Coordinates of C-alpha atoms in Angstrom, one line a residue:
Chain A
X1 CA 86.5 134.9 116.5
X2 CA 85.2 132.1 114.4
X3 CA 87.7 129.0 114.4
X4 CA 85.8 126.7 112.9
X5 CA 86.1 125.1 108.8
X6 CA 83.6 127.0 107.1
X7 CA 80.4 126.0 104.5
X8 CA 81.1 127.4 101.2
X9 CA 78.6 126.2 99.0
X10 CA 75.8 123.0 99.2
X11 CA 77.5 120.6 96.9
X12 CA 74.7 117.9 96.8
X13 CA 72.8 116.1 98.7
X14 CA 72.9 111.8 99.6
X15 CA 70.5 110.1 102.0
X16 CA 69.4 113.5 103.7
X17 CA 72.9 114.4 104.5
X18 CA 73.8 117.8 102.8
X19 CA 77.4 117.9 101.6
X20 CA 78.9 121.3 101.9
X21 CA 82.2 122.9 100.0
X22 CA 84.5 123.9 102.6
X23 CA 87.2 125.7 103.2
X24 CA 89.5 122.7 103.3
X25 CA 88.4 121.3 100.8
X26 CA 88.8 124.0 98.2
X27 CA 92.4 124.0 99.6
X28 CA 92.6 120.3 98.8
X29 CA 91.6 120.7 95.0
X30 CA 93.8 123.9 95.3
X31 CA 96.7 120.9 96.1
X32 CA 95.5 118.2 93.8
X33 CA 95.4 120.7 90.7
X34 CA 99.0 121.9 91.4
X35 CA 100.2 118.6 92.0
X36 CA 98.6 117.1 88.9
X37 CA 100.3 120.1 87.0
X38 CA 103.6 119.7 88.1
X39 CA 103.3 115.9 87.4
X40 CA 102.6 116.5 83.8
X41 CA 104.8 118.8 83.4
X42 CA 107.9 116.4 84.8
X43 CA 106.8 113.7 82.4
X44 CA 106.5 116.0 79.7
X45 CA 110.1 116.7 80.8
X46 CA 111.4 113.2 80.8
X47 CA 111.2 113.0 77.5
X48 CA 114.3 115.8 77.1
X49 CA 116.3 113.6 79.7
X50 CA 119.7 112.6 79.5
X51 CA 121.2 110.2 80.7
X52 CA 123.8 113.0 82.5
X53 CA 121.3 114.6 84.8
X54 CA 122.0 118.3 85.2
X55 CA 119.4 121.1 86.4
X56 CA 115.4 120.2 86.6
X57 CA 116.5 116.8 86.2
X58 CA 118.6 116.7 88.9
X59 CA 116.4 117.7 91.4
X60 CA 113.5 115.7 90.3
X61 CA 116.2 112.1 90.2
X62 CA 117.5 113.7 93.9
X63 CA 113.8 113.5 95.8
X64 CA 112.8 110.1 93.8
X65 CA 116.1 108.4 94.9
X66 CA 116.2 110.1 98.6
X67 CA 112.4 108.1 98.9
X68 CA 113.6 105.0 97.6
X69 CA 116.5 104.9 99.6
X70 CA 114.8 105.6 102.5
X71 CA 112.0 102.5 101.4
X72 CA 115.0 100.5 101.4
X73 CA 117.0 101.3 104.7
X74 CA 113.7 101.3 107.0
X75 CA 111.6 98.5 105.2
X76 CA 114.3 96.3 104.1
X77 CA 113.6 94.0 100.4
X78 CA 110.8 93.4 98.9
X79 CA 109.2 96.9 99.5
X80 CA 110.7 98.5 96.9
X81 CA 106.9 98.6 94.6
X82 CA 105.9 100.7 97.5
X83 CA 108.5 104.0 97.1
X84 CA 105.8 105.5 94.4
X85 CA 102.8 105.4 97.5
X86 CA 104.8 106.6 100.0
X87 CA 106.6 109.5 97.9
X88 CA 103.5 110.5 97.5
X89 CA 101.5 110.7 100.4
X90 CA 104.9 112.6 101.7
X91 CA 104.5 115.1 98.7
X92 CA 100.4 115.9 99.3
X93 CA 100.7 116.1 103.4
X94 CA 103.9 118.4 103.1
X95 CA 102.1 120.5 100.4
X96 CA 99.0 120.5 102.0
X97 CA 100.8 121.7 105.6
X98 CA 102.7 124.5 103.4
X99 CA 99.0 125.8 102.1
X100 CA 99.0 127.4 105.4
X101 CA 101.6 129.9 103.9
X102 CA 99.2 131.4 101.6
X103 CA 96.3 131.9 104.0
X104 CA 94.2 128.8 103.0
X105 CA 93.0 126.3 105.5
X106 CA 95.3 122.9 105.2
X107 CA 93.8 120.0 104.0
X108 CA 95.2 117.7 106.6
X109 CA 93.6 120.0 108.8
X110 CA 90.4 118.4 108.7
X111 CA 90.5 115.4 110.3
X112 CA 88.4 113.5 107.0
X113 CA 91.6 114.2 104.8
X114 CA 93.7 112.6 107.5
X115 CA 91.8 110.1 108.6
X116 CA 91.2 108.7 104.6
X117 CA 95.1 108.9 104.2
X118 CA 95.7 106.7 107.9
X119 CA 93.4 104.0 106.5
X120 CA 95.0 104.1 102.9
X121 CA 98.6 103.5 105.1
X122 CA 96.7 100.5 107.4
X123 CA 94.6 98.9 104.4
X124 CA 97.6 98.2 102.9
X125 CA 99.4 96.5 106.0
X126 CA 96.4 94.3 106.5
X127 CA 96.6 93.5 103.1
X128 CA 100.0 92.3 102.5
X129 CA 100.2 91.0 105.7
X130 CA 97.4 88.6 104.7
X131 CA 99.0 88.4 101.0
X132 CA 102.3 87.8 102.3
X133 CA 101.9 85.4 105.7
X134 CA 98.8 83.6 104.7
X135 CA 97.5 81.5 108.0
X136 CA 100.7 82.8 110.3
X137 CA 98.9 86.3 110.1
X138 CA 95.6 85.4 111.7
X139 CA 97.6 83.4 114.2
X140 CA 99.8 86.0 115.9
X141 CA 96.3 87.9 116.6
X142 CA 96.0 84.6 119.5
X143 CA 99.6 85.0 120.5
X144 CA 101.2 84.1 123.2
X145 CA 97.8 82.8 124.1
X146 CA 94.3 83.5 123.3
X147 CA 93.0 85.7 125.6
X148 CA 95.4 88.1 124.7
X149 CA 92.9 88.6 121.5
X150 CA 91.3 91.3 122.5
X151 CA 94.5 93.6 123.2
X152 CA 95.8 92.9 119.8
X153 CA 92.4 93.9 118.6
X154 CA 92.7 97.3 120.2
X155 CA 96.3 97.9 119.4
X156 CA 95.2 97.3 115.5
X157 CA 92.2 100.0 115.9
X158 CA 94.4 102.9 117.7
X159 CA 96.7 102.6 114.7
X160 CA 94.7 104.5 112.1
X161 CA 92.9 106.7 115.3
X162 CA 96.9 107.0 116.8
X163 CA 98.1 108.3 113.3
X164 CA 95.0 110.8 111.8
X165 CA 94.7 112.3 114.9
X166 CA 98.7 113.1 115.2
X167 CA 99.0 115.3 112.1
X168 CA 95.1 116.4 112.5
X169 CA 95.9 117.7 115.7
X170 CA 99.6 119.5 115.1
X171 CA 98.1 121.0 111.9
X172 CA 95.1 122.2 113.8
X173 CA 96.8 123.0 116.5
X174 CA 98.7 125.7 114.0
X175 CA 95.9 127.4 112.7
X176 CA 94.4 127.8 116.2
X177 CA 97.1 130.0 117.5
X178 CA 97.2 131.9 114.0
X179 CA 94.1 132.9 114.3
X180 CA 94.6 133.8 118.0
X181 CA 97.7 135.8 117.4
X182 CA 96.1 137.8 114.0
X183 CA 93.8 138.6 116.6
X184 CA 96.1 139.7 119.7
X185 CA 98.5 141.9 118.1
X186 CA 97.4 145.3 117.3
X187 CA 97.9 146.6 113.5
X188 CA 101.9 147.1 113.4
X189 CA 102.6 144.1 114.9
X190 CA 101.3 141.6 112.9
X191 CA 103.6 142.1 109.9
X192 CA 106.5 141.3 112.2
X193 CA 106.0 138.3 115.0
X194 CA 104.4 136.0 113.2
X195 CA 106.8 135.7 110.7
X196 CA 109.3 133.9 113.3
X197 CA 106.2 131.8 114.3
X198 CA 105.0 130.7 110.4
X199 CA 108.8 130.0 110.6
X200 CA 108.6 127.3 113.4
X201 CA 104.7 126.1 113.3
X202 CA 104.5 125.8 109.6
X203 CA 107.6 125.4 107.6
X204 CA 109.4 123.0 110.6
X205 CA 106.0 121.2 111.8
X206 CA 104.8 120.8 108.9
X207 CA 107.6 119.2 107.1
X208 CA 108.2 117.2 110.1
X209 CA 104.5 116.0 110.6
X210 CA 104.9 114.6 106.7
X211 CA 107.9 112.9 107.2
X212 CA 107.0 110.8 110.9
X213 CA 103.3 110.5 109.2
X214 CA 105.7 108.7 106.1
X215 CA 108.0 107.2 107.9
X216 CA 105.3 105.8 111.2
X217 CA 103.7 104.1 108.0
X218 CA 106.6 102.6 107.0
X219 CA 107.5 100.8 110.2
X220 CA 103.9 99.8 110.2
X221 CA 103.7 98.0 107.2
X222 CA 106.9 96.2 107.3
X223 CA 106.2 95.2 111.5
X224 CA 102.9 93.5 109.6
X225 CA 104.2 92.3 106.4
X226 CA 108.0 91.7 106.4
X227 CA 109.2 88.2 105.5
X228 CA 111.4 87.3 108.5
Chain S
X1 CA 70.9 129.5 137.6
X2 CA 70.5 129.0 133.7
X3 CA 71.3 125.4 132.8
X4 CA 72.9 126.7 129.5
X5 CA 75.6 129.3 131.0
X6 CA 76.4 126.3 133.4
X7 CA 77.0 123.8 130.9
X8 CA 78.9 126.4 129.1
X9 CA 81.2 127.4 132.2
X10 CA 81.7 124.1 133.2
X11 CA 82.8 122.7 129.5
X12 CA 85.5 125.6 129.0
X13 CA 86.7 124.4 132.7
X14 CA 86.8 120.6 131.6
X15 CA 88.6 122.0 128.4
X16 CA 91.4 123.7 130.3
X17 CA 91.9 120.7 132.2
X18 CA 91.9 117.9 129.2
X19 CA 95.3 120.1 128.7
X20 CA 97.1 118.5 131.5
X21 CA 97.5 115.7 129.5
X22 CA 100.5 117.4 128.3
X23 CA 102.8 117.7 131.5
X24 CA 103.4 113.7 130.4
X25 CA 103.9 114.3 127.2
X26 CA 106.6 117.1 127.8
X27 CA 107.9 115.0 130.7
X28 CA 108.7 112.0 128.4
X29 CA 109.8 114.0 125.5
X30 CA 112.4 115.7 127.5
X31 CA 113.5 112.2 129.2
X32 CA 113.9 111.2 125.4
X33 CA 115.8 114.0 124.3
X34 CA 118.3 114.0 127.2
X35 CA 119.1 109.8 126.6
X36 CA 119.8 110.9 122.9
X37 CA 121.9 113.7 123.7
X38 CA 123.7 111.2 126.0
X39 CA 123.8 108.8 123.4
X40 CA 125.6 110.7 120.7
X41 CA 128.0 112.0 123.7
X42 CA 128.8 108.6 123.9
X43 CA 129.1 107.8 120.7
X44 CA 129.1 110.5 118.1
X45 CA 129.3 108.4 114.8
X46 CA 126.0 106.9 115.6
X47 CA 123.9 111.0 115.5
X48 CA 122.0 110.3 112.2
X49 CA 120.4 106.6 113.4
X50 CA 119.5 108.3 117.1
X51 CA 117.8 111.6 115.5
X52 CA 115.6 109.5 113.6
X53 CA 114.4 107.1 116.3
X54 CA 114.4 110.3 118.2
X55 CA 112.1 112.4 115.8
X56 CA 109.5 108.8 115.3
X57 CA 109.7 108.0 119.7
X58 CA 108.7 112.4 120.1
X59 CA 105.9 111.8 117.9
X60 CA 104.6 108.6 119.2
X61 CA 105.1 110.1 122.8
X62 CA 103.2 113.4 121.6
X63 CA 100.5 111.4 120.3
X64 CA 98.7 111.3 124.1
X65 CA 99.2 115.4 124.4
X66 CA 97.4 115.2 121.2
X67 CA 94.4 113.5 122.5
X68 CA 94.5 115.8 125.4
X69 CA 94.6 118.6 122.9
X70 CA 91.4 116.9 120.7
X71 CA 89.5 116.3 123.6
X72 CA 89.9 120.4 124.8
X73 CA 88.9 120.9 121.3
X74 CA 85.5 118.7 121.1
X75 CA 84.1 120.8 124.1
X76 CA 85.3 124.1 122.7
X77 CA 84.1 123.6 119.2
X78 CA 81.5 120.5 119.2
X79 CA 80.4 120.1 122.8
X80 CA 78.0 117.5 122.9
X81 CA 76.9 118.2 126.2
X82 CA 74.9 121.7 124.6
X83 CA 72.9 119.6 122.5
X84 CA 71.4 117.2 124.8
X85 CA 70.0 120.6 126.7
X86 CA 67.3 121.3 124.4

């Protein structure tokens, strides 16, 4: 039994380090290319809108409006720029946990994917935190007093580590008992257990890891940048 | 005895015990899940603002059973102690 995210083809080569087509990422382009489809499609769409939804356009107002709504009851004003990011790193890490449906290895997991998404979420806390405090930023690092620098210092580095290895980990986590289970049940039985289990580990894990991975960067963002 | 097989032995043992990190885990989880069950007992208006805060504290509190579970992993998949053997 080979669990491991395999080498499809030697992409190139930088600095002596071979870079290898894997399984995950061939699902991610897999991802990207549908989601890049569908997104030309909708705005080739838009143009037929009315302004009395019905249908397609119904759906598609529904999901932008649920996001923004959501922007605005956990992040409060002045976030409101940020419903666009976050609807979409909802939309790729809930399609990428549903890839598992079709038999490809998830994007998210591979702990690059998740990790590169965990410091898009903290890069922009640090960033409009310094944008939006200035000076008061750097000084709650030395709050309530200054040796407590290097505690504040450690809780800002397990952020990103905290939230990668949370959906890496459920994701993976997923795959490891498929593969276990494909390989326990004789012939028969493999067209009828695992159904209940893609059920629980990918359709309800996965669309819950997306949403706490969305919503954990939410409160992040506005504990860093809000102006109270 | 060969060094290798030991190594080998003795990682898949440290593996199964980097899972006991998750008797905390399912300890705290079900301490949060009763106080929210209590919660909307108490006050049933107030379901949709405790489920939330319920679903973000699970995930924060699984994060440590997920280290437990990466750790388990490392020495299954990427044990570093193999490679310092040869």
């Amino acid at each position: 039994m080979d669990l491991a995210n395999k080498n499809l083809a030697l992409l190139f080569e930088i600095f002596g380090t071979h870079v290898y087509l894997t399984q995950s990422l061939l699902s991610t382009w897999v991802v990207m290319a549908a989601m890049i489809l569908f997104a030309i499609f909708v705005k080739i769409k838009l143009r037929s809108f009315s302004p009395v939804p019905s249908g397609f356009q119904n759906a598609v107002e529904f999901a932008v409006e649920t996001m923004d709504n959501m922007v605005k009851g956990s992040m409060g004003d002045g976030f409101g720029a940020l419903g666009g990011y976050f609807f979409s790193i909802f939309a790729f890490i809930l399609v990428s946990n549903y890839t598992a449906l079709l038999g490809m290895r998830p994007p998210t997991s591979d702990i690059s994917t998740t990790l590169a998404l965990a410091l898009l979420s903290i890069g922009i806390m640090h960033f409009l935190g310094v944008a939006r405090h200035k000076g008061r930023y750097f000084r709650e690092y030395f709050e309530p007093v200054w040796p407590f620098f290097p505690m504040h210092l450690m809780e800002e580095l397990t952020k990103p580590i905290s939230l990668s290895f949370r959906l890496f980990g459920n994701i993976l986590g997923g795959v490891i008992i498929f593969e276990l289970i494909y390989e326990l049940f004789p012939f028969p039985l493999r067209f009828v257990i695992p159904g209940f289990l893609h059920a629980y580990f990918d359709l309800f894990v996965g669309a819950l890891q997306a949403y706490i991975f969305t919503v954990l960067s939410m409160t992040f963002i506005s504990l860093k940048a809000s102006a109270d | 005895m060969d060094s290798m097989a030991f190594v080998m032995g003795c990682s898949a043992i440290g593996a199964g015990l980097a899972i006991f990190a998750t008797i905390g885990a399912g300890i705290g989880q079900g301490v949060a899940a009763g106080k929210a069950i209590e919660s909307i007992a108490r006050q049933p208006e107030s379901r949709g603002t405790v489920m939330t805060t319920l679903f973000i504290s699970c995930a924060i509190i699984e994060t440590t059973a997920i280290y437990g579970l990466i750790i388990s992993l490392i020495l299954l998949m990427a044990n570093p102690f193999v490679g310092q053997l040869r």
